[in-house]
Amino acid sequence: MLALALFSSAPYLEVMRHLVEGLRGQELLGEWHIPAKSSLFRARQRLGSLPLRVLFATTVKPMGTEAMPGCFWRGLRLLAVDGTCWDVADCPANEAAFGRPGNSRGHDKSSFSPGADGLPDRGGHPSRAGC
């Protein structure tokens, strides 16, 4: 599922082909065949976000050291506040998950861009936390 996110512009089956190309050359796949696109979609739904949450929690660590300029000030690690917005499909499921932005007339039906805020480390810029 991580590969699907990394190669988001490529079709599902093309991403799968890239992943298994090396294994096929070493004859490690046996009779295995690339699954149908719908199977990959259902697998992604079954997995949900937990694998990426675990990956984030186990790999994101401070990268900057006191020897790196701009990472510390008077012995304190420097962090920054950053944010972003994503364009997502305007559908009932996304509205239920993220809500809808308001405006002076109530809800704005013309735009739908949930956002996230992060706390990146100044030395190397991995995000330390997010919401």
Backbone as a ProteinNet text record, in pm:
[ID]
protein_1_A
[PRIMARY]
MLALALFSSAPYLEVMRHLVEGLRGQELLGEWHIPAKSSLFRARQRLGSLPLRVLFATTVKPMGTEAMPGCFWRGLRLLAVDGTCWDVADCPANEAAFGRPGNSRGHDKSSFSPGADGLPDRGGHPSRAGC
[TERTIARY]
81.8	0	87.3	203.8	294.3	340.9	367.7	409.8	300.8	174.3	64.5	63.8	100.2	106.8	228.8	342.6	464.3	453.8	385.1	369	223.2	168.1	24.9	-19.9	70.4	30.2	25.5	80.6	81.5	-41.2	-92.1	-204.2	-164.7	-263.2	-238.8	-157.5	-199.1	-133.4	10.2	37.2	174.2	262.9	211.8	286.7	317.7	219.7	240.4	346	342.6	444.2	584.8	599.4	730.9	776.7	685.1	720.5	768.4	707.2	739	839.5	879.5	970.9	1099.2	1161.1	1284.9	1264.1	1151.7	1123.6	1102.9	1035.5	1010.1	1142.3	1235	1364.5	1444.3	1420	1489.8	1407.7	1298.4	1208.7	1158.4	1126.1	1075.3	923	857.9	712.5	638.7	704.6	635.4	522.7	403.1	287.1	204.9	254.3	179.8	156.7	37.6	3.5	-41.2	-23.7	-65.5	-216.6	-264.3	-408.9	-483.2	-613	-697	-694.8	-717.9	-720.2	-820.2	-935	-1036.7	-988	-905.6	-850.2	-754.4	-673.3	-581.4	-659.2	-766.1	-848.9	-911.1	-965	-1026.1	-921.3	-801.3	-694.4	-657.3	-652	-619.4	-727.3	-852.8	-962	-953.5	-920.8	-910.6	-798.1	-686	-571.1	-598.3	-664	-688.8	-559.7	-559.1	-444.1	-344.1	-376.4	-288.6	-144.8	-120.2	19.5	100.4	39.4	112.4	131.9	36.8	52.7	168.2	176.8	285.5	419.1	423.4	546	590.5	498.8	530.8	585.5	517.5	556.5	692.7	728.5	854.8	972.7	947.7	1058.9	1086.4	988.1	1008.3	1077.5	1199.4	1281.3	1355.8	1397.5	1473.5	1599.5	1624.3	1742	1852.6	1814.9	1914.1	1996.3	2125	2213.8	2256.4	2313.9	2359.2	2468.8	2537.7	2643.8	2587.3	2461.3	2401.2	2346	2385.9	2337.8	2185.1	2123.1	1980	1894.2	1955.1	1877.1	1851.4	1941	1927.4	1952.9	1892.7	1917.3	1925.2	2041.6	2066.2	2028.9	2065.8	2042.4	1903.2	1817.1	1680.1	1662.8	1599.4	1573.1	1472.5	1500.7	1410.1	1313.7	1187	1082.8	1007.4	936.5	856.5	712.5	621.7	482	454.6	395.3	368.6	230.2	171.3	39.1	22.3	-76.3	-105.8	-253.5	-302.8	-440.7	-437.6	-533.1	-544.3	-678.4	-680	-806.2	-851.7	-972	-1026.1	-1161.7	-1207.4	-1336.5	-1448.5	-1540.9	-1656.4	-1763	-1756.9	-1850.6	-1895.3	-2006.1	-2057.2	-1957	-1879	-1782.9	-1675.9	-1622.9	-1521.1	-1580.5	-1703.7	-1768.6	-1787.9	-1825.1	-1843.2	-1710.2	-1602.1	-1471.3	-1405.6	-1415.7	-1339.3	-1423.8	-1554.9	-1638.5	-1629.8	-1699.9	-1700.7	-1670.4	-1587.1	-1553.2	-1675.4	-1679	-1789.3	-1752.1	-1853.3	-1832.7	-1943	-1955	-2053.1	-2197.5	-2219.9	-2355.6	-2380	-2293.3	-2309.6	-2198.9	-2235.1	-2135.1	-2107.3	-1981.8	-1940	-1939.7	-2031.7	-2042.6	-1944.5	-1876.4	-1791.2	-1648.9	-1606.8	-1469.4	-1467.3	-1369.6	-1357.8	-1211.7	-1139.9	-996.5	-960.6	-965.9	-924.9	-776.6	-739	-600.8	-539.2	-409.7	-335.7	-226.7	-197.3	-87.7	18.9	144.5	253.9	355	447.4	552.9	686.2	738.7	863	986.4	1083.4	1214.7	1289.1	1354.5	1424.2	1548.4	1603.5	1724.6	1697.4	1656	1627.7	1481.4	1399.2	1259.3	1164.2	1192	1085.8	981.1	856.9	751.6	755.5	748.9	753.9	615.4	515.2	378.4	285.6	163.2	66.4	-73.5	-163.5	-304.4	-390.3
-117.6	0	125.5	115.9	230.1	261	157.6	178.2	248.4	216.3	283.3	432.2	467.2	608.4	676	607	664.5	685.6	594.8	603.2	632.5	736	763.5	797.7	842.9	875.7	752.1	640.8	517.7	432.2	358.8	268	158	107.3	3.3	-113.1	-165.1	-285.2	-257	-136.2	-100.1	-94.4	-41.3	-38	-180.4	-268.9	-408.5	-475.1	-447	-504.3	-460.4	-333.4	-283.8	-354	-376.6	-439.4	-583.1	-656.3	-799.2	-830.2	-729.6	-752.1	-823.7	-776.8	-838.4	-978.3	-1002	-1135.6	-1236.6	-1194.6	-1285.3	-1327.4	-1233.2	-1263.8	-1364.6	-1371.4	-1466.2	-1592.2	-1604.5	-1720.3	-1742	-1634.3	-1642.9	-1638.6	-1617.1	-1603.8	-1733.3	-1828.3	-1952.3	-1924.7	-1975.6	-1959.4	-1834.8	-1747.5	-1629.1	-1537	-1477.6	-1383.4	-1251.7	-1145	-1013.5	-1014.9	-972.1	-974.1	-868.8	-883.9	-786.5	-653.4	-546.1	-412.2	-405.1	-467.9	-463.7	-533.4	-637.5	-706.6	-616	-540.2	-446	-336.8	-289.4	-186.5	-238.6	-361.4	-419.3	-443.7	-486.9	-509.9	-378.9	-271.8	-141.5	-97.4	-124.3	-90.2	-173	-302.6	-388.7	-342.6	-304.8	-261.5	-130.4	-39.5	90.8	168.7	258	346.3	292.7	184.1	135.1	107.9	40.3	16.7	145.6	249.4	375.3	445	431	488.7	419.9	287.3	212.1	250	258.8	299.1	437.4	530.9	666.1	662.5	591	587.6	522.7	425.5	354.3	415.9	500.7	553.5	701.2	777.7	921.8	951.8	998.6	1032.3	1161.9	1234.7	1357	1326.6	1406	1384.1	1484.6	1604.4	1708.5	1683.6	1712.2	1701.1	1841.3	1851.8	1982.9	2039.8	1953.4	1999.8	2060.2	2037	2088	2229	2324.9	2462.8	2469.7	2546	2568.6	2462.9	2360.6	2253.3	2276.9	2349.5	2374.8	2522	2571.7	2706.5	2698.6	2733.7	2729.5	2594	2488.7	2353	2298.4	2376.2	2331.6	2298.1	2185.6	2145.8	2242.4	2288.2	2378.8	2298.8	2329.2	2268.1	2379.3	2344.9	2442.2	2393.1	2483.6	2446.2	2459.9	2357.8	2357.9	2300.3	2331	2278.5	2260.1	2182.4	2157.9	2125.5	2135.1	2096.7	2003.4	1913	1819.7	1838.1	1822.6	1817	1672.6	1648.3	1512.2	1511.7	1393	1378.4	1432.4	1503	1556	1447.2	1365.5	1253.4	1243.1	1176.2	1165.2	1103.4	1003.3	938.8	1037.5	1117.9	1216.5	1328	1368	1470.3	1419.9	1291.7	1233.7	1224.6	1191.9	1174.4	1307.1	1407	1530.6	1653.2	1643.5	1761.8	1849.8	1960.8	2052.9	2192.8	2269.6	2404.1	2495.4	2589.7	2684.3	2815.9	2897.9	3034	3120.7	3243.2	3334.4	3291.2	3204.8	3159.2	3016.2	2963.8	2824.4	2738.3	2638.1	2548.4	2585.3	2576.3	2605.9	2476.6	2459.4	2335.9	2332.6	2445.6	2449.9	2400.8	2390.9	2346.8	2244.7	2156.5	2052.2	2012.9	2069.4	2046.4	2029.6	1906.4	1887.5	1919.8	1961.1	1999.7	1922.9	1940.3	1877.9	1973.8	1970.9	2049.7	1954	1994.6	1909.1	1985.1	1912.2	1968.3	1913.1	1966.6	1912	1955	1865.2	1890.1	1984.5	2087.8	2183.5	2124.2	2017.3	1961.3	1834.3	1843.4	1724.9	1716.3	1787.3	1809.3	1690.2	1582.8	1482.7	1537.1	1509.3	1557.2	1477.4	1544.1	1478.6	1441.3	1515.8	1492.2	1553.2	1510	1565.6	1550.8	1628.4	1616.7	1655
0	0	0	63.5	63.8	-78.5	-156.9	-295.5	-375.5	-349	-418.8	-386.4	-264.1	-226.6	-289.8	-291.8	-348.5	-498.7	-567	-712.2	-745	-681.4	-692.2	-833.6	-918.4	-1055.4	-1144.7	-1098.8	-1179.1	-1146.7	-1245	-1218.8	-1119.7	-1043.7	-943.1	-998.4	-1113	-1165.9	-1208.2	-1255.1	-1291.9	-1168	-1058.5	-932.5	-887.6	-895.1	-855.4	-943.5	-1072.6	-1163	-1121.3	-1087.8	-1044.3	-916.4	-824.4	-697.2	-714.2	-805	-816.9	-926.6	-1003.5	-1115.1	-1071.6	-965.6	-918.2	-864.5	-798.7	-744.9	-856.6	-962.6	-1074.2	-1139.1	-1151.5	-1211.1	-1130	-1000.2	-913.5	-889.1	-961.4	-951.7	-809.2	-739.3	-602.8	-596.2	-710	-708.9	-740.2	-800.5	-836.7	-934.4	-903.6	-990.9	-959.1	-876.5	-836.7	-956.1	-963.4	-1070.4	-1007.8	-1080.8	-1032.9	-1012.8	-896.5	-870.2	-952.5	-958.1	-1027.2	-951.9	-1024.5	-964.9	-849.8	-865.3	-759.6	-632.9	-647.7	-530.7	-454.5	-526.3	-461.7	-388.5	-450	-387.7	-258.4	-261.3	-140.9	-32.7	-72	26	95.1	18.3	76.4	174.9	141.7	233.5	360.9	349	467.7	559.1	501.2	581.5	653.9	588.3	649.2	668.8	764.5	785.4	887.7	956.2	1063	1017	902.8	863.5	847.5	792.2	776.8	910.9	1001.2	1135.4	1209.4	1197	1261	1197.8	1065	996	1043.2	1052.2	1099	1241.2	1329.1	1470.7	1492.3	1408.8	1429.5	1354.8	1256.2	1177.7	1198.5	1240	1253.4	1385.3	1372.4	1488.7	1457.8	1559.3	1533.1	1452.1	1348.4	1264.3	1292.2	1333.8	1356	1481.2	1471.7	1587.5	1629.7	1748	1795.7	1707.1	1632.1	1542.7	1413.7	1384.2	1260.9	1284.9	1200.2	1217	1206.2	1294.9	1288.9	1354.8	1414.4	1476.8	1624.7	1689.4	1833.3	1861.8	1967.5	2016.8	2168.1	2221.9	2366.5	2426.3	2356	2405.3	2380.5	2317	2290.3	2142.6	2115.1	1976.1	1914.7	1793.1	1723.3	1636.4	1649.1	1567.5	1496.1	1391.9	1317.9	1312.4	1287.9	1266.9	1117.8	1059.1	915.7	892	780.9	749.1	599.8	563.2	422.4	407.3	285.5	253.2	133.4	129.3	17.1	-50.7	-181.4	-254.3	-253.7	-206	-202.1	-270.1	-304.3	-370.5	-281.8	-342.7	-270.4	-266	-160.9	-147.9	-1.8	23.6	161.2	259.3	215.3	305.8	351.7	259.2	296.9	382.1	353	435.5	578.1	592	725.4	800	728.1	791.7	827.6	739.3	756	787.2	770.7	787.2	664.6	668.8	555.4	607.6	534.6	580.8	577.9	667.9	671.5	606.7	581.7	534	592.9	549.8	609.1	583.3	484.7	453.5	499.8	583.7	628.1	572.8	495.7	438.3	293.9	256.4	120.2	40.9	-49.6	-127.9	-244.6	-272.2	-390.6	-365.5	-240.9	-215.4	-103	-111	-10.1	0	96.3	110.7	257.6	309.9	449.6	465.4	583.2	606.8	721.4	736.5	845.9	890.2	1017	1072.1	1122	1110.3	1153.4	1236.9	1294.1	1377.6	1327.8	1215.1	1160.6	1239	1243.8	1302.4	1208.2	1260.7	1175	1109.6	1162.3	1105.3	1027.8	906.3	827.6	792.1	864.9	834.8	841.5	915.6	930.5	1026.7	999.2	1088.5	1217.4	1331.4	1461.5	1509.9	1466.5	1510.9	1408.1	1409.3	1316.1	1369.7	1313.6	1350.5	1232.1
[MASK]
+++++++++++++++++++++++++++++++++++++++++++++++++++++++++++++++++++++++++++++++++++++++++++++++++++++++++++++++++++++++++++++++++++

